[in-house]
Coordinates of C-alpha atoms and ligand atoms in Angstrom, one line a residue:
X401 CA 116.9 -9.5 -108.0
X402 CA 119.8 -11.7 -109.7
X403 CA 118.1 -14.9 -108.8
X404 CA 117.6 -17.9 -110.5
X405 CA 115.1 -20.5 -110.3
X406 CA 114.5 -24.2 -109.9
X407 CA 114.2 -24.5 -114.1
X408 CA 116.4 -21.7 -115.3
X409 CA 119.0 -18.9 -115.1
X410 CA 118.5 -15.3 -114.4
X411 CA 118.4 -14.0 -117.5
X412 CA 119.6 -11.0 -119.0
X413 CA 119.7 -10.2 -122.9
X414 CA 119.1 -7.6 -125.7
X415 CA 121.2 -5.3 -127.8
X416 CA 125.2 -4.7 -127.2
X417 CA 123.8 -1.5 -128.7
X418 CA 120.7 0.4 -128.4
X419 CA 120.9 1.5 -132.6
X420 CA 118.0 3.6 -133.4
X421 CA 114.5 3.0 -131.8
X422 CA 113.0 0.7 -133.6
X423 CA 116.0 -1.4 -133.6
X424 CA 115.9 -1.6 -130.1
X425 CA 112.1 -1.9 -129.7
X426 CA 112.1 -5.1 -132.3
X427 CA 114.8 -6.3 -129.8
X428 CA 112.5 -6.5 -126.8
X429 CA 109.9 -7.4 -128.5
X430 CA 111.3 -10.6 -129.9
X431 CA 112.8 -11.4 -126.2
X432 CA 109.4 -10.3 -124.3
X433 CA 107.8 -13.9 -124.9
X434 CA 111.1 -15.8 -124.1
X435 CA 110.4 -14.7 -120.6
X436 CA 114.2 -13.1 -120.2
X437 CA 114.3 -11.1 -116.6
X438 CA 116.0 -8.1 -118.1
X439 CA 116.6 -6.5 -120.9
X440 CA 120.0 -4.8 -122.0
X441 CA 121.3 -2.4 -124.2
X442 CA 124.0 -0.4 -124.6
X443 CA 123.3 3.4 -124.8
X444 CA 127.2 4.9 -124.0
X445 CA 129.6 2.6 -125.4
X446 CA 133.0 2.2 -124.7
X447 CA 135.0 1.6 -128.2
X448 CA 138.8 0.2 -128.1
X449 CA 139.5 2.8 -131.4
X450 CA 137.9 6.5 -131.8
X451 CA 135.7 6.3 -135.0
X452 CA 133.4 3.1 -134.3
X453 CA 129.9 3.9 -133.0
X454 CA 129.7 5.1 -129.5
X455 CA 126.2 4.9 -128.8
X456 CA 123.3 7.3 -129.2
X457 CA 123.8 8.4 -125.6
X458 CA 120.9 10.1 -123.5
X459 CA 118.7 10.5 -126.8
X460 CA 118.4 6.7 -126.4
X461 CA 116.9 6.6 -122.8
X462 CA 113.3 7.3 -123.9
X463 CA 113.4 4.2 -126.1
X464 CA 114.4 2.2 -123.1
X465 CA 111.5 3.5 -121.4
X466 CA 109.0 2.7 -124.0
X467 CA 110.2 -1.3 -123.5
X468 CA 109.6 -1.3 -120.5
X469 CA 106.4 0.4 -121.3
X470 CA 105.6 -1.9 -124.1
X471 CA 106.5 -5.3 -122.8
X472 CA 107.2 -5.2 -119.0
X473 CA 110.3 -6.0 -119.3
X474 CA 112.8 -4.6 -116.6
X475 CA 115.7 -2.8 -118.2
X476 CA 119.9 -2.2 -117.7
X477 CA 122.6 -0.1 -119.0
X478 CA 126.1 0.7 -119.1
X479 CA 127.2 3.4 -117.1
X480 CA 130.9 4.6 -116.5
X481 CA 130.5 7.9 -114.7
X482 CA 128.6 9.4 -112.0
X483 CA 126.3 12.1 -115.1
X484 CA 125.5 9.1 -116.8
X485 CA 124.1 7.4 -113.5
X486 CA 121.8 10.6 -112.7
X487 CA 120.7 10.5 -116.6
X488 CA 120.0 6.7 -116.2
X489 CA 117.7 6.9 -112.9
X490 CA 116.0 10.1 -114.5
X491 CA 114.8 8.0 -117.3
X492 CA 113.7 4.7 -114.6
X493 CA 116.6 2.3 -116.2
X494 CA 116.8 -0.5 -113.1
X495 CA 119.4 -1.7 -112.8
X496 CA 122.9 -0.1 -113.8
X497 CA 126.2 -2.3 -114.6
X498 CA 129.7 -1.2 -114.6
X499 CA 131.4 -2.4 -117.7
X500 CA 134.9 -4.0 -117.4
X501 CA 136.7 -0.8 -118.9
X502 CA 135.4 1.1 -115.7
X503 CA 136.0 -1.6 -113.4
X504 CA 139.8 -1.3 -113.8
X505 CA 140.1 2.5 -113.0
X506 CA 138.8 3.1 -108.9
X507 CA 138.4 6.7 -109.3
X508 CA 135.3 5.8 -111.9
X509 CA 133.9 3.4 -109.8
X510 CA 134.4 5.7 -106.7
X511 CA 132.7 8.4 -108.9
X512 CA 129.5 5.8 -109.8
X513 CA 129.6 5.0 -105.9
X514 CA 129.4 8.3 -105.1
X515 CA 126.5 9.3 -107.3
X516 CA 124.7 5.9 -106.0
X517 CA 124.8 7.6 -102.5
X518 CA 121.1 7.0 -100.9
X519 CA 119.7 5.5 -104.1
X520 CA 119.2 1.7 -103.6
X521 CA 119.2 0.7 -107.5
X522 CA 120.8 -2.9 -107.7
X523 CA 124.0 -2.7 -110.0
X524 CA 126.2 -5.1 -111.3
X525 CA 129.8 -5.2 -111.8
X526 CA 131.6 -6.6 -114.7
X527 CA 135.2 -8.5 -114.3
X528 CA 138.2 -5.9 -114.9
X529 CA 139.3 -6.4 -118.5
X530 CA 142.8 -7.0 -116.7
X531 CA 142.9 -10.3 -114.3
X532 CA 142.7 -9.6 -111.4
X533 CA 140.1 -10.0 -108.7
X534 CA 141.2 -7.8 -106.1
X535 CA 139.8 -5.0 -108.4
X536 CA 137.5 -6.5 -109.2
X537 CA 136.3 -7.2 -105.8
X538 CA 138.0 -3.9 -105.1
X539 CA 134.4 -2.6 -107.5
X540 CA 132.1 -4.2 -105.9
X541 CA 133.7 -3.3 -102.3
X542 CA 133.0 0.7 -103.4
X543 CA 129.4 0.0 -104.6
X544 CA 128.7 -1.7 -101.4
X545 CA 129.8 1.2 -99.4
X546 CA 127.6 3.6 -100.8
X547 CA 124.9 1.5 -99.6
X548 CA 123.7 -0.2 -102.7
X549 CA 122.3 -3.5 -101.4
X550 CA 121.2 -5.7 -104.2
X551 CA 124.8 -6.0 -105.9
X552 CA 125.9 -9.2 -108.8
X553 CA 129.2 -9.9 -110.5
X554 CA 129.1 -10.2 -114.3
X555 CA 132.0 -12.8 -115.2
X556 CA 132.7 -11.2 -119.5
X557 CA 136.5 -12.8 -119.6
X558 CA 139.5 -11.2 -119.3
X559 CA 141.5 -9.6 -122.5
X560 CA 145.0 -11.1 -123.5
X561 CA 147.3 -10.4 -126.0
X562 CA 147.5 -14.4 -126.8
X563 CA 145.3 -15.4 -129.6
X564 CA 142.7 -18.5 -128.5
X565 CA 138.7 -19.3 -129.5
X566 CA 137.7 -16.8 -126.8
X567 CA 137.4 -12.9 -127.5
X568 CA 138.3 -12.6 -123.9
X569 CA 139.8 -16.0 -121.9
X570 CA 137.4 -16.8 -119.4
X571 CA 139.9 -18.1 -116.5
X572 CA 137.3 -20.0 -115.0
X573 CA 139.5 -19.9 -111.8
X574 CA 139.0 -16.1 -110.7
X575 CA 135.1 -16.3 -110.6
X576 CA 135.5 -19.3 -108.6
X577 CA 138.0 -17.8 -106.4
X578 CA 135.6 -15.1 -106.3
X579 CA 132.7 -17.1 -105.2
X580 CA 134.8 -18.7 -102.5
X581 CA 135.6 -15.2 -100.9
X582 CA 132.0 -13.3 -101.3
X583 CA 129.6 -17.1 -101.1
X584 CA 126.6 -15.2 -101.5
X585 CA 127.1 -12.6 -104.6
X586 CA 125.0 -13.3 -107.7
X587 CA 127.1 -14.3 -110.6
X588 CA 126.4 -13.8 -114.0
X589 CA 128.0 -15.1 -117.2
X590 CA 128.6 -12.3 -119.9
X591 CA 128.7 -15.6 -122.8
X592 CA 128.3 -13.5 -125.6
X593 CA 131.9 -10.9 -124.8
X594 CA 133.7 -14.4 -123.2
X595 CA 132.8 -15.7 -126.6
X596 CA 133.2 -13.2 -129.4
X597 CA 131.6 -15.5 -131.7
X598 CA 128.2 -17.5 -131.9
X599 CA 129.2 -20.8 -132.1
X600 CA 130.6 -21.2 -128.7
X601 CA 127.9 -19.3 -127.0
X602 CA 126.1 -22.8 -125.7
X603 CA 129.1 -24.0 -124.2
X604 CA 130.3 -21.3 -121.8
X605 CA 126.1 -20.5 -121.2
X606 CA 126.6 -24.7 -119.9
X607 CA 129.9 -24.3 -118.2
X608 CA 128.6 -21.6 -116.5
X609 CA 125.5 -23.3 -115.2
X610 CA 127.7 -25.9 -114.2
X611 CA 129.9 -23.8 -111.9
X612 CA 126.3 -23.0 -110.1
X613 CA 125.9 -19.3 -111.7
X614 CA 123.2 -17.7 -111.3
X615 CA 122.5 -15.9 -114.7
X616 CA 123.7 -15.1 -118.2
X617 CA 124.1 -11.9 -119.9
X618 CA 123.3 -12.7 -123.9
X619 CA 123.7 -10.2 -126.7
X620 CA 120.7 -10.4 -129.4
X621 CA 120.0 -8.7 -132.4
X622 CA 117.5 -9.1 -134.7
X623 CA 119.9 -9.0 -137.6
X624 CA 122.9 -9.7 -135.8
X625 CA 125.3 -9.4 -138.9
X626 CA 124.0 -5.7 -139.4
X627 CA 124.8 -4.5 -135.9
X628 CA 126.5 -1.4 -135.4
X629 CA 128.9 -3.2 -132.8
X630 CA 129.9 -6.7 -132.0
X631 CA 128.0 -7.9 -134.8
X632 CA 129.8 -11.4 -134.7
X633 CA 128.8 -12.3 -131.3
X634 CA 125.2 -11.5 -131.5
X635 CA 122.5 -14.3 -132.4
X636 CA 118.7 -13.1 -133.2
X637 CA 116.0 -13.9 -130.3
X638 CA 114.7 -17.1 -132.3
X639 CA 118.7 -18.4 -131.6
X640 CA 118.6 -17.1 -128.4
X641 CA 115.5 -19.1 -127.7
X642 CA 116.8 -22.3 -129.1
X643 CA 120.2 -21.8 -126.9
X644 CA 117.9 -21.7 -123.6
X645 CA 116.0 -25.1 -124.6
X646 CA 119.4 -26.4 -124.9
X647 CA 121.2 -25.4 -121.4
X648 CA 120.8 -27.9 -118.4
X649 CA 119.7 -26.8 -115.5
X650 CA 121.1 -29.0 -112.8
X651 CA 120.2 -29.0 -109.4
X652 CA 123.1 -27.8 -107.0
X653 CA 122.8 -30.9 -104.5
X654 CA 120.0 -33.6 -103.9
X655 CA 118.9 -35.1 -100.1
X656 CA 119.0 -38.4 -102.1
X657 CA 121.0 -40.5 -99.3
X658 CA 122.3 -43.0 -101.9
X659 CA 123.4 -40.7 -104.4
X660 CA 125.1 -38.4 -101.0
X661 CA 127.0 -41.9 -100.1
X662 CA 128.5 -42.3 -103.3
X663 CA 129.8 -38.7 -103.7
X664 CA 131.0 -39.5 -100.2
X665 CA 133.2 -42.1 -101.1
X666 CA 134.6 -40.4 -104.3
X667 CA 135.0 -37.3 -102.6
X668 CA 137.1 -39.6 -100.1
X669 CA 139.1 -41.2 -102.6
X670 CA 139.7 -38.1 -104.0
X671 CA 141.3 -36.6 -100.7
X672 CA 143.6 -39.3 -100.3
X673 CA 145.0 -39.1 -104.0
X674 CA 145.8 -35.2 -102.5
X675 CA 147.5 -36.4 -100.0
X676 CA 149.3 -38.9 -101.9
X677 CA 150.0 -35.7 -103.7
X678 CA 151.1 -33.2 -101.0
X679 CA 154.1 -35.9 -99.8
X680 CA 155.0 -36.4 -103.2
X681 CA 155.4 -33.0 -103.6
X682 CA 157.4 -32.4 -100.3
X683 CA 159.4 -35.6 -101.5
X684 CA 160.2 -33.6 -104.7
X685 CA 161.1 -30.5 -103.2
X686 CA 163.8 -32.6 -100.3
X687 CA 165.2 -33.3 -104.1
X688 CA 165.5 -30.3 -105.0
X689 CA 167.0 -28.9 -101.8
X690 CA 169.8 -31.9 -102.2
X691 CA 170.8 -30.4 -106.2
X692 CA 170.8 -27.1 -104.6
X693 CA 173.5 -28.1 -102.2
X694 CA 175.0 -29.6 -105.1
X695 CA 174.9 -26.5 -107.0
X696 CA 176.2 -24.3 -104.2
X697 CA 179.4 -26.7 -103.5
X698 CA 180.2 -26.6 -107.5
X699 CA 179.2 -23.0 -108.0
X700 CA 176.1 -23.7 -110.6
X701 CA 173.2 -21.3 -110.8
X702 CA 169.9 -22.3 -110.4
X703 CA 168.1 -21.8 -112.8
X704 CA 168.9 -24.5 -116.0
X705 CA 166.5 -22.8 -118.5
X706 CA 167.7 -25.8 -120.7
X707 CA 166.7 -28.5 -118.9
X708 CA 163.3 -26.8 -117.5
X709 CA 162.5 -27.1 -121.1
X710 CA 163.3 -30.7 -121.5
X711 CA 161.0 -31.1 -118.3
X712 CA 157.7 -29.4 -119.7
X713 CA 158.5 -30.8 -123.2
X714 CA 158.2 -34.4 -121.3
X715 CA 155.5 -33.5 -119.7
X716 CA 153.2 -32.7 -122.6
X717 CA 153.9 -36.1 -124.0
X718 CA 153.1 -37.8 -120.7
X719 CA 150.0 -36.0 -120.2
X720 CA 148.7 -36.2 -123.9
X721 CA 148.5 -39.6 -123.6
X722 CA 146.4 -39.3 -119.8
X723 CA 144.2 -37.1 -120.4
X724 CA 145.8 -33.9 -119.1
X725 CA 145.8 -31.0 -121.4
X726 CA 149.2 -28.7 -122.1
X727 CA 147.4 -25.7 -120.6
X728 CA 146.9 -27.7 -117.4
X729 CA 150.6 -29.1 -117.2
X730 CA 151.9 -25.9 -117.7
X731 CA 150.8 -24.1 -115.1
X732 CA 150.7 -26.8 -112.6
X733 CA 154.6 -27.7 -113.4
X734 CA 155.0 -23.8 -113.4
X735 CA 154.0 -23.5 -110.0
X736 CA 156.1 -26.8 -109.0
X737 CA 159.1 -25.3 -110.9
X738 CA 158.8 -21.9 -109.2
X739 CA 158.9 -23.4 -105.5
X740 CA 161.5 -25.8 -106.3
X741 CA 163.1 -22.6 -107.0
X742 CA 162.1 -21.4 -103.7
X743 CA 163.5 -24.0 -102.0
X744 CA 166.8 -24.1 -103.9
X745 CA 167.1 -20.4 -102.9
X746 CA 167.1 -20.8 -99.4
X747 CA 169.8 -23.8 -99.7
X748 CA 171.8 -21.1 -101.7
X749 CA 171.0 -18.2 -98.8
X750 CA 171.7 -21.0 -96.0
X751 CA 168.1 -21.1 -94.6
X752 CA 167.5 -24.6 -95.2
X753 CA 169.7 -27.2 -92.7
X754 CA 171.7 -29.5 -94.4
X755 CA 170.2 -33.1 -94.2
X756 CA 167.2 -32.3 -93.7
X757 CA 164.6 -35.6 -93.3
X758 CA 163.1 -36.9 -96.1
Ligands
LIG2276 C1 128.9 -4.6 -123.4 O1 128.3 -5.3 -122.6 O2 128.4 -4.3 -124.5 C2 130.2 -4.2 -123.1 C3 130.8 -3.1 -123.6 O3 130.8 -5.0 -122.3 P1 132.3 -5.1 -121.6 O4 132.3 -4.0 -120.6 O5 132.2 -6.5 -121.0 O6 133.3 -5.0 -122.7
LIG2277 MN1 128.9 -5.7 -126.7

């Protein structure tokens, strides 16, 4: 399950909601003939404000069943509690995935986990909507337990109360953290909630394939702009189709020796430029110690909210013109900012010896 091949993703896609039974069956129909390896649809949904649609609930089950009966096709759900697992199995959904409402609250997910006890259906976790991975590893940590073997990660963006293209900001960085800490878990890209809207939908699917995902979760529709939720992100299985001849699938790595040497040497050229980095780093921070000596013989605070400004506002310009974007020098000269802080602190606290080398 969750696997991709040598010419495409894994790929997951119908409905964000299962509407009324035909809806749904015109759905899978379209997608059945794309070759998609499972279809979704939303039969419980979880809606930010009462009095939207909240899905047509077990009545929709049946409907499920008939696509599967219909076209083959495999099929998944949401489920956030441990009655809607046992109504899910009864009707042969199979696979189940956690959406990112449930993922933030442990005593759901413990209550899914628990009601997965000695069934081996495979189940995906979606991203907490709040960043942070240790829940969301946290998730799939309590799925595991219960002895559910065939587990992904579904990567839908995180919410934030800043306003940018994306419905939810992707923060490429925690999936990738994430795939550095659990190497072999299956990793999905949830374009169509990262998104919000349809033009950007090719991009992330691309970035995503980039970053060596294994599969995309796509919402369709088969008149997207009549849906009964998340009508904006939705793009009809004739859109979806034309999106998939447009992704790249590159291969992870070649045996290629000359193309091997080559990445060698930039990969080598690249490590010394860290380097070059790290001392220039430790060679800003000696500087910083030296005005925090400063500071503490003339009695000046640290922090110089002023002239931290003056330093970002600097920055930008510099970087603009190299290539670097804002968001980047931010939070790069955040971090460098917050240490030098460090540092300063432990001048002020006496921890740091006074001439220290250079
Ligand atoms: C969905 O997939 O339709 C959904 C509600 O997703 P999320 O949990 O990512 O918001
Ligand atoms: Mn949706």
């Amino acid at each position: 399950m969750f696997k991709k091949n040598a010419s495409r993703p894994f790929l997951i896609a119908g409905p964000c909601s299962a509407e009324t039974e035909e809806q749904t069956l015109a759905v899978a129909h379209g997608l059945a003939p794309l070759g998609i390896d499972l279809f979704r649809a939303g039969v419980w949904k979880p809606r930010t404000r009462p009095g939207a649609f909240e899905g047509n609930g077990a009545a929709a089950l049946p409907w499920l069943r008939r696509v599967k009966a219909e076209t083959g096709l495999r099929t998944t759900i949401e489920v956030a509690n441990g009655k809607q697992v046992y109504e899910a199995l009864k009707f042969g959904i199979d696979v189940l995935w956690i959406g990112a409402r449930t993922t933030v609250n442990p005593f759901s997910v413990q209550e899914i986990a628990d009601a997965l006890q000695g069934v081996d259906v495979p189940v995906l976790v979606k991203n907490p909507v709040n960043p942070d991975l240790d829940l969301w590893i946290g998730g799939i940590e309590r799925i595991r337990n219960a002895g559910v073997t065939q587990v992904g990660a579904v990567h839908r963006g995180f919410s934030s109360y800043a306003k940018s293209k994306f419905r939810n900001a992707p923060y490429w960085e925690i999936p990738i953290e994430l795939r550095r800490r659990m190497p072999d878990l299956p990793l999905i890209c949830d374009n169509s909630h990262i998104c919000g809207n349809r033009e950007d939908l090719l991009e992330v699917a691309q970035q995503a394939l980039d970053l060596n995902y294994e599969g995309l979760m796509t919402e369709t529709h088969c008149d997207p702009d009549q849906a009964w939720s998340d009508a904006k992100q939705q793009i009809t299985p004739f859109v979806y189709g034309e999106l998939l001849s447009r992704l790249i699938v590159r291969r992870e790595t070649t045996d290629n020796p000359e193309f091997l040497e080559n990445l060698e040497n930039l990969r080598h050229k690249i490590d010394e430029v860290d380097l070059e980095l790290l001392n220039l780093l430790a060679r800003r921070m000696r500087f910083a110690e030296d005005i925090g000596r400063y500071k503490l013989r003339n009695n000046i605070s640290i922090l110089q909210t002023a002239r931290w400004n003056e330093i970002l506002e600097k920055a930008f310009m510099q970087g603009r013109s190299r290539d670097l974007s804002d968001e980047f020098i931010e939070k790069f000269l955040s971090a460098v900012h917050r240490e030098s802080i460090e540092h300063q602190t432990k001048v002020m606290q006496g921890t740091v010896a006074e001439g220290q080398c250079r």
